[in-house]
Amino acid sequence: DTGVSQDPRHKITKRGQNVTFRCDPISEHNRLYWYRQTLGQGPEFLTYFQNEAQLEKSRLLSDRFSAERPKGSFSTLEIQRTEQGDSAMYLCASSPGRAGDSGANVLTFGAGSRLTVL
Amino acid sequence: GQNIDQPTEMTATEGAIVQINCTYQTSGFNGLFWYQQHAGEAPTFLSYNVLDGLEEKGRFSSFLSRSKGYSYLLLKELQMKDSASYLCAVRDLQGDKIIFGKGTRLHILP
């Protein structure tokens, strides 16, 4: 297993354009998380999935952000009508997250997708 | 609501010991994580505490007091490669949402 993969690693776009990021989690992991991180800050929670079900979406997120995990495997995060304030590193993480699992369910992060909005 | 506080920056000397504190106020609690993040890289898992007490793992130890909403990460025999940000994260009681603090940037001096 190659771990959590994210694509693209870097994206430069103009304000107002739409962008989409893809995350491929570790194959046996049921839970998938999206975070946003800016320089000098910790990861900010965006949303997470249990298999294909989106369990929670941050209230801080505007309607321009949407995420899907249609078959419970890979996930996409789309940002519509990008703004300069969207410039950040978008991190994806996955964890085993099996039902009834009382263990740590440690998150494994991907390398991230860096977005620059001009 | 949830709030996680940790110092913004700390400096320590190679070979020394440093303690990074984390306090949290959350509506529910189901475990606390510490992650290490080197500049430009993804966070990597260091430790997990769900019960009160000390968890030791080599040069790194983590402590939790649930009644005080307090944890610390203890790093011994500091090495230059320990220069990184250290992230405290709390798992919600319901579901599995994991919220991170802003991180503590640790600088190691030779």
PDB file of C-alpha atoms in Angstrom:
ATOM      1  CA  ASP A   1       0.000   0.000   0.000  1.00  0.00           C
ATOM      2  CA  THR A   2       1.348   3.398  -0.949  1.00  0.00           C
ATOM      3  CA  GLY A   3      -0.470   5.313   1.785  1.00  0.00           C
ATOM      4  CA  VAL A   4      -2.810   8.250   1.210  1.00  0.00           C
ATOM      5  CA  SER A   5      -2.440   9.841  -2.222  1.00  0.00           C
ATOM      6  CA  GLN A   6      -3.558  13.327  -3.189  1.00  0.00           C
ATOM      7  CA  ASP A   7      -3.736  14.911  -6.605  1.00  0.00           C
ATOM      8  CA  PRO A   8      -2.747  17.424  -7.776  1.00  0.00           C
ATOM      9  CA  ARG A   9       0.062  18.355  -5.410  1.00  0.00           C
ATOM     10  CA  HIS A  10      -0.022  21.956  -6.546  1.00  0.00           C
ATOM     11  CA  LYS A  11      -2.728  23.997  -8.197  1.00  0.00           C
ATOM     12  CA  ILE A  12      -2.560  27.634  -9.255  1.00  0.00           C
ATOM     13  CA  THR A  13      -5.804  29.163 -10.401  1.00  0.00           C
ATOM     14  CA  LYS A  14      -7.397  32.512 -11.000  1.00  0.00           C
ATOM     15  CA  ARG A  15     -10.044  33.926  -8.734  1.00  0.00           C
ATOM     16  CA  GLY A  16     -13.502  32.755  -9.742  1.00  0.00           C
ATOM     17  CA  GLN A  17     -12.404  29.438 -11.231  1.00  0.00           C
ATOM     18  CA  ASN A  18     -13.474  26.051  -9.913  1.00  0.00           C
ATOM     19  CA  VAL A  19     -10.932  23.530  -8.649  1.00  0.00           C
ATOM     20  CA  THR A  20     -11.210  19.880  -7.683  1.00  0.00           C
ATOM     21  CA  PHE A  21      -8.868  17.822  -5.531  1.00  0.00           C
ATOM     22  CA  ARG A  22      -8.770  14.051  -5.343  1.00  0.00           C
ATOM     23  CA  CYS A  23      -7.799  11.835  -2.422  1.00  0.00           C
ATOM     24  CA  ASP A  24      -7.165   8.090  -2.519  1.00  0.00           C
ATOM     25  CA  PRO A  25      -7.097   6.726   1.046  1.00  0.00           C
ATOM     26  CA  ILE A  26      -5.414   3.596   2.330  1.00  0.00           C
ATOM     27  CA  SER A  27      -7.457   0.833   0.770  1.00  0.00           C
ATOM     28  CA  GLU A  28      -8.871  -0.791   3.902  1.00  0.00           C
ATOM     29  CA  HIS A  29      -9.674   2.509   5.645  1.00  0.00           C
ATOM     30  CA  ASN A  30     -13.354   3.349   6.082  1.00  0.00           C
ATOM     31  CA  ARG A  31     -13.009   6.919   7.326  1.00  0.00           C
ATOM     32  CA  LEU A  32     -11.765   9.799   5.230  1.00  0.00           C
ATOM     33  CA  TYR A  33     -11.161  13.369   6.380  1.00  0.00           C
ATOM     34  CA  TRP A  34     -10.496  16.686   4.682  1.00  0.00           C
ATOM     35  CA  TYR A  35      -8.611  19.481   6.430  1.00  0.00           C
ATOM     36  CA  ARG A  36      -7.339  22.881   5.352  1.00  0.00           C
ATOM     37  CA  GLN A  37      -4.073  24.281   6.658  1.00  0.00           C
ATOM     38  CA  THR A  38      -2.559  27.735   6.264  1.00  0.00           C
ATOM     39  CA  LEU A  39       0.972  28.742   7.151  1.00  0.00           C
ATOM     40  CA  GLY A  40       1.678  28.616  10.850  1.00  0.00           C
ATOM     41  CA  GLN A  41      -1.709  27.131  11.737  1.00  0.00           C
ATOM     42  CA  GLY A  42      -2.920  23.673  12.602  1.00  0.00           C
ATOM     43  CA  PRO A  43      -5.157  21.665  10.260  1.00  0.00           C
ATOM     44  CA  GLU A  44      -8.708  23.050  10.206  1.00  0.00           C
ATOM     45  CA  PHE A  45     -11.455  20.432   9.999  1.00  0.00           C
ATOM     46  CA  LEU A  46     -13.594  20.606   6.857  1.00  0.00           C
ATOM     47  CA  THR A  47     -15.556  17.366   6.600  1.00  0.00           C
ATOM     48  CA  TYR A  48     -15.348  13.617   7.026  1.00  0.00           C
ATOM     49  CA  PHE A  49     -16.862  10.416   5.670  1.00  0.00           C
ATOM     50  CA  GLN A  50     -17.646   6.958   6.965  1.00  0.00           C
ATOM     51  CA  ASN A  51     -17.524   4.897   3.776  1.00  0.00           C
ATOM     52  CA  GLU A  52     -19.677   6.895   1.329  1.00  0.00           C
ATOM     53  CA  ALA A  53     -21.681   8.758   3.988  1.00  0.00           C
ATOM     54  CA  GLN A  54     -20.661  12.328   4.776  1.00  0.00           C
ATOM     55  CA  LEU A  55     -21.010  12.504   8.563  1.00  0.00           C
ATOM     56  CA  GLU A  56     -20.270  16.147   9.214  1.00  0.00           C
ATOM     57  CA  LYS A  57     -19.334  19.316   7.404  1.00  0.00           C
ATOM     58  CA  SER A  58     -17.777  22.265   9.180  1.00  0.00           C
ATOM     59  CA  ARG A  59     -20.117  25.195   9.718  1.00  0.00           C
ATOM     60  CA  LEU A  60     -17.197  27.414   8.740  1.00  0.00           C
ATOM     61  CA  LEU A  61     -17.375  26.108   5.203  1.00  0.00           C
ATOM     62  CA  SER A  62     -19.330  28.085   2.676  1.00  0.00           C
ATOM     63  CA  ASP A  63     -21.609  26.504   0.114  1.00  0.00           C
ATOM     64  CA  ARG A  64     -18.814  26.880  -2.423  1.00  0.00           C
ATOM     65  CA  PHE A  65     -17.158  23.809  -0.922  1.00  0.00           C
ATOM     66  CA  SER A  66     -18.463  20.332  -1.603  1.00  0.00           C
ATOM     67  CA  ALA A  67     -17.008  16.894  -1.033  1.00  0.00           C
ATOM     68  CA  GLU A  68     -18.018  13.461  -2.223  1.00  0.00           C
ATOM     69  CA  ARG A  69     -16.969   9.882  -1.706  1.00  0.00           C
ATOM     70  CA  PRO A  70     -19.294   8.136  -4.119  1.00  0.00           C
ATOM     71  CA  LYS A  71     -18.172   4.527  -3.741  1.00  0.00           C
ATOM     72  CA  GLY A  72     -16.617   4.718  -0.329  1.00  0.00           C
ATOM     73  CA  SER A  73     -13.124   4.682  -1.760  1.00  0.00           C
ATOM     74  CA  PHE A  74     -11.588   7.846  -3.252  1.00  0.00           C
ATOM     75  CA  SER A  75     -12.953  11.283  -2.429  1.00  0.00           C
ATOM     76  CA  THR A  76     -13.092  14.628  -4.224  1.00  0.00           C
ATOM     77  CA  LEU A  77     -13.173  18.118  -2.762  1.00  0.00           C
ATOM     78  CA  GLU A  78     -14.476  20.822  -5.084  1.00  0.00           C
ATOM     79  CA  ILE A  79     -14.209  24.542  -4.518  1.00  0.00           C
ATOM     80  CA  GLN A  80     -16.390  26.687  -6.751  1.00  0.00           C
ATOM     81  CA  ARG A  81     -15.732  30.331  -7.583  1.00  0.00           C
ATOM     82  CA  THR A  82     -12.414  30.347  -5.768  1.00  0.00           C
ATOM     83  CA  GLU A  83     -11.373  33.356  -3.710  1.00  0.00           C
ATOM     84  CA  GLN A  84      -7.904  34.431  -2.618  1.00  0.00           C
ATOM     85  CA  GLY A  85      -8.775  33.420   0.928  1.00  0.00           C
ATOM     86  CA  ASP A  86      -9.076  29.818  -0.262  1.00  0.00           C
ATOM     87  CA  SER A  87      -5.316  29.667  -0.800  1.00  0.00           C
ATOM     88  CA  ALA A  88      -4.092  26.947   1.545  1.00  0.00           C
ATOM     89  CA  MET A  89      -2.868  23.389   1.794  1.00  0.00           C
ATOM     90  CA  TYR A  90      -5.740  20.920   1.570  1.00  0.00           C
ATOM     91  CA  LEU A  91      -4.945  17.772   3.520  1.00  0.00           C
ATOM     92  CA  CYS A  92      -6.698  14.440   3.237  1.00  0.00           C
ATOM     93  CA  ALA A  93      -6.391  11.767   5.915  1.00  0.00           C
ATOM     94  CA  SER A  94      -7.863   8.314   6.408  1.00  0.00           C
ATOM     95  CA  SER A  95      -8.314   5.954   9.352  1.00  0.00           C
ATOM     96  CA  PRO A  96      -9.571   2.407   9.806  1.00  0.00           C
ATOM     97  CA  GLY A  97     -12.809   3.576  11.467  1.00  0.00           C
ATOM     98  CA  ARG A  98     -14.450   0.191  11.738  1.00  0.00           C
ATOM     99  CA  ALA A  99     -17.827   0.112  13.518  1.00  0.00           C
ATOM    100  CA  GLY A 100     -17.410  -0.662  17.193  1.00  0.00           C
ATOM    101  CA  ASP A 101     -13.678  -0.087  17.037  1.00  0.00           C
ATOM    102  CA  SER A 102     -12.582   1.446  20.325  1.00  0.00           C
ATOM    103  CA  GLY A 103      -8.992   1.814  19.242  1.00  0.00           C
ATOM    104  CA  ALA A 104      -7.122   4.952  18.421  1.00  0.00           C
ATOM    105  CA  ASN A 105      -8.216   5.105  14.791  1.00  0.00           C
ATOM    106  CA  VAL A 106      -5.063   6.980  13.963  1.00  0.00           C
ATOM    107  CA  LEU A 107      -5.239   9.370  11.031  1.00  0.00           C
ATOM    108  CA  THR A 108      -2.761   8.840   8.214  1.00  0.00           C
ATOM    109  CA  PHE A 109      -2.294  11.981   6.168  1.00  0.00           C
ATOM    110  CA  GLY A 110      -1.534  12.465   2.520  1.00  0.00           C
ATOM    111  CA  ALA A 111       1.092  14.948   1.351  1.00  0.00           C
ATOM    112  CA  GLY A 112      -1.580  17.544   0.617  1.00  0.00           C
ATOM    113  CA  SER A 113      -2.713  19.653  -2.331  1.00  0.00           C
ATOM    114  CA  ARG A 114      -1.461  23.209  -2.255  1.00  0.00           C
ATOM    115  CA  LEU A 115      -3.879  25.738  -3.750  1.00  0.00           C
ATOM    116  CA  THR A 116      -2.843  29.230  -4.808  1.00  0.00           C
ATOM    117  CA  VAL A 117      -5.586  31.571  -5.948  1.00  0.00           C
ATOM    118  CA  LEU A 118      -4.348  34.607  -7.857  1.00  0.00           C
TER     119      LEU A 118
ATOM    120  CA  GLY B   1     -17.859  24.279  21.036  1.00  0.00           C
ATOM    121  CA  GLN B   2     -14.276  23.148  21.035  1.00  0.00           C
ATOM    122  CA  ASN B   3     -11.113  24.992  21.941  1.00  0.00           C
ATOM    123  CA  ILE B   4      -7.584  23.647  21.988  1.00  0.00           C
ATOM    124  CA  ASP B   5      -4.713  25.791  23.279  1.00  0.00           C
ATOM    125  CA  GLN B   6      -0.999  25.237  22.948  1.00  0.00           C
ATOM    126  CA  PRO B   7       1.963  27.616  22.963  1.00  0.00           C
ATOM    127  CA  THR B   8       2.810  29.066  19.583  1.00  0.00           C
ATOM    128  CA  GLU B   9       6.569  28.580  19.762  1.00  0.00           C
ATOM    129  CA  MET B  10       9.195  27.048  22.025  1.00  0.00           C
ATOM    130  CA  THR B  11      12.967  26.842  21.894  1.00  0.00           C
ATOM    131  CA  ALA B  12      15.168  24.186  23.456  1.00  0.00           C
ATOM    132  CA  THR B  13      18.738  22.974  23.268  1.00  0.00           C
ATOM    133  CA  GLU B  14      19.986  19.793  21.669  1.00  0.00           C
ATOM    134  CA  GLY B  15      20.214  17.011  24.244  1.00  0.00           C
ATOM    135  CA  ALA B  16      17.776  18.692  26.632  1.00  0.00           C
ATOM    136  CA  ILE B  17      14.170  17.882  27.604  1.00  0.00           C
ATOM    137  CA  VAL B  18      11.144  19.925  26.572  1.00  0.00           C
ATOM    138  CA  GLN B  19       7.495  19.747  27.587  1.00  0.00           C
ATOM    139  CA  ILE B  20       4.769  21.014  25.272  1.00  0.00           C
ATOM    140  CA  ASN B  21       1.450  21.641  26.982  1.00  0.00           C
ATOM    141  CA  CYS B  22      -2.046  21.422  25.561  1.00  0.00           C
ATOM    142  CA  THR B  23      -5.317  22.381  27.198  1.00  0.00           C
ATOM    143  CA  TYR B  24      -8.691  21.686  25.704  1.00  0.00           C
ATOM    144  CA  GLN B  25     -12.348  22.487  26.241  1.00  0.00           C
ATOM    145  CA  THR B  26     -14.642  20.291  24.200  1.00  0.00           C
ATOM    146  CA  SER B  27     -18.292  19.296  24.291  1.00  0.00           C
ATOM    147  CA  GLY B  28     -17.218  15.646  24.312  1.00  0.00           C
ATOM    148  CA  PHE B  29     -13.929  13.786  24.604  1.00  0.00           C
ATOM    149  CA  ASN B  30     -12.864  10.454  23.209  1.00  0.00           C
ATOM    150  CA  GLY B  31      -9.111  10.607  23.032  1.00  0.00           C
ATOM    151  CA  LEU B  32      -6.203  12.973  22.456  1.00  0.00           C
ATOM    152  CA  PHE B  33      -3.510  12.721  19.803  1.00  0.00           C
ATOM    153  CA  TRP B  34      -0.121  14.289  19.293  1.00  0.00           C
ATOM    154  CA  TYR B  35       1.226  14.668  15.776  1.00  0.00           C
ATOM    155  CA  GLN B  36       4.566  15.935  14.483  1.00  0.00           C
ATOM    156  CA  GLN B  37       4.748  18.039  11.346  1.00  0.00           C
ATOM    157  CA  HIS B  38       7.986  19.060   9.674  1.00  0.00           C
ATOM    158  CA  ALA B  39       7.865  22.150   7.487  1.00  0.00           C
ATOM    159  CA  GLY B  40       6.303  21.389   4.128  1.00  0.00           C
ATOM    160  CA  GLU B  41       5.330  17.855   5.104  1.00  0.00           C
ATOM    161  CA  ALA B  42       2.186  16.076   6.268  1.00  0.00           C
ATOM    162  CA  PRO B  43       1.537  15.471   9.984  1.00  0.00           C
ATOM    163  CA  THR B  44       2.691  12.113  11.333  1.00  0.00           C
ATOM    164  CA  PHE B  45       1.295  10.320  14.382  1.00  0.00           C
ATOM    165  CA  LEU B  46       3.250  10.378  17.633  1.00  0.00           C
ATOM    166  CA  SER B  47       0.961   9.297  20.468  1.00  0.00           C
ATOM    167  CA  TYR B  48      -2.579   8.674  21.639  1.00  0.00           C
ATOM    168  CA  ASN B  49      -4.100   8.970  25.133  1.00  0.00           C
ATOM    169  CA  VAL B  50      -7.645   8.113  26.078  1.00  0.00           C
ATOM    170  CA  LEU B  51      -7.170   7.295  29.790  1.00  0.00           C
ATOM    171  CA  ASP B  52      -5.449   9.408  32.416  1.00  0.00           C
ATOM    172  CA  GLY B  53      -1.762   8.860  32.808  1.00  0.00           C
ATOM    173  CA  LEU B  54       1.501   8.689  30.983  1.00  0.00           C
ATOM    174  CA  GLU B  55       2.198   6.857  27.720  1.00  0.00           C
ATOM    175  CA  GLU B  56       5.874   6.369  26.941  1.00  0.00           C
ATOM    176  CA  LYS B  57       7.274   5.622  23.521  1.00  0.00           C
ATOM    177  CA  GLY B  58      11.025   5.877  23.262  1.00  0.00           C
ATOM    178  CA  ARG B  59      12.174   9.484  23.612  1.00  0.00           C
ATOM    179  CA  PHE B  60       8.579  10.733  23.498  1.00  0.00           C
ATOM    180  CA  SER B  61       5.991  10.547  26.271  1.00  0.00           C
ATOM    181  CA  SER B  62       2.477  11.925  26.461  1.00  0.00           C
ATOM    182  CA  PHE B  63       0.376  12.614  29.547  1.00  0.00           C
ATOM    183  CA  LEU B  64      -3.358  13.135  29.930  1.00  0.00           C
ATOM    184  CA  SER B  65      -5.581  14.452  32.698  1.00  0.00           C
ATOM    185  CA  ARG B  66      -9.195  14.345  31.590  1.00  0.00           C
ATOM    186  CA  SER B  67     -10.512  16.128  34.683  1.00  0.00           C
ATOM    187  CA  LYS B  68      -8.206  19.068  33.999  1.00  0.00           C
ATOM    188  CA  GLY B  69      -8.579  19.027  30.221  1.00  0.00           C
ATOM    189  CA  TYR B  70      -4.806  18.919  29.997  1.00  0.00           C
ATOM    190  CA  SER B  71      -2.128  17.011  28.164  1.00  0.00           C
ATOM    191  CA  TYR B  72       1.568  17.379  27.579  1.00  0.00           C
ATOM    192  CA  LEU B  73       4.111  15.929  25.200  1.00  0.00           C
ATOM    193  CA  LEU B  74       7.545  15.338  26.668  1.00  0.00           C
ATOM    194  CA  LEU B  75      10.537  15.058  24.360  1.00  0.00           C
ATOM    195  CA  LYS B  76      13.810  13.789  25.835  1.00  0.00           C
ATOM    196  CA  GLU B  77      17.372  13.838  24.483  1.00  0.00           C
ATOM    197  CA  LEU B  78      16.419  16.401  21.899  1.00  0.00           C
ATOM    198  CA  GLN B  79      17.917  16.079  18.446  1.00  0.00           C
ATOM    199  CA  MET B  80      18.098  18.648  15.678  1.00  0.00           C
ATOM    200  CA  LYS B  81      15.623  16.593  13.659  1.00  0.00           C
ATOM    201  CA  ASP B  82      13.021  17.227  16.376  1.00  0.00           C
ATOM    202  CA  SER B  83      12.672  20.786  15.075  1.00  0.00           C
ATOM    203  CA  ALA B  84       9.077  20.712  13.859  1.00  0.00           C
ATOM    204  CA  SER B  85       5.535  21.710  14.750  1.00  0.00           C
ATOM    205  CA  TYR B  86       3.747  19.583  17.330  1.00  0.00           C
ATOM    206  CA  LEU B  87      -0.011  19.347  16.980  1.00  0.00           C
ATOM    207  CA  CYS B  88      -2.416  18.469  19.763  1.00  0.00           C
ATOM    208  CA  ALA B  89      -5.739  17.017  18.534  1.00  0.00           C
ATOM    209  CA  VAL B  90      -8.897  15.911  20.318  1.00  0.00           C
ATOM    210  CA  ARG B  91     -11.411  13.340  19.144  1.00  0.00           C
ATOM    211  CA  ASP B  92     -15.073  14.085  19.652  1.00  0.00           C
ATOM    212  CA  LEU B  93     -17.181  11.785  21.796  1.00  0.00           C
ATOM    213  CA  GLN B  94     -19.817  11.383  19.127  1.00  0.00           C
ATOM    214  CA  GLY B  95     -18.678  10.234  15.767  1.00  0.00           C
ATOM    215  CA  ASP B  96     -14.995  10.464  15.045  1.00  0.00           C
ATOM    216  CA  LYS B  97     -14.378  14.113  14.261  1.00  0.00           C
ATOM    217  CA  ILE B  98     -10.830  15.072  15.186  1.00  0.00           C
ATOM    218  CA  ILE B  99     -10.022  18.719  15.883  1.00  0.00           C
ATOM    219  CA  PHE B 100      -6.479  20.077  15.884  1.00  0.00           C
ATOM    220  CA  GLY B 101      -4.897  22.887  17.832  1.00  0.00           C
ATOM    221  CA  LYS B 102      -2.818  25.516  16.073  1.00  0.00           C
ATOM    222  CA  GLY B 103       0.402  23.692  16.800  1.00  0.00           C
ATOM    223  CA  THR B 104       3.594  24.513  18.671  1.00  0.00           C
ATOM    224  CA  ARG B 105       6.705  25.271  16.609  1.00  0.00           C
ATOM    225  CA  LEU B 106       9.703  23.806  18.375  1.00  0.00           C
ATOM    226  CA  HIS B 107      13.141  25.199  17.553  1.00  0.00           C
ATOM    227  CA  ILE B 108      16.194  23.178  18.594  1.00  0.00           C
ATOM    228  CA  LEU B 109      19.458  25.048  19.120  1.00  0.00           C
ATOM    229  CA  PRO B 110      22.834  23.295  18.858  1.00  0.00           C
TER     230      PRO B 110
END
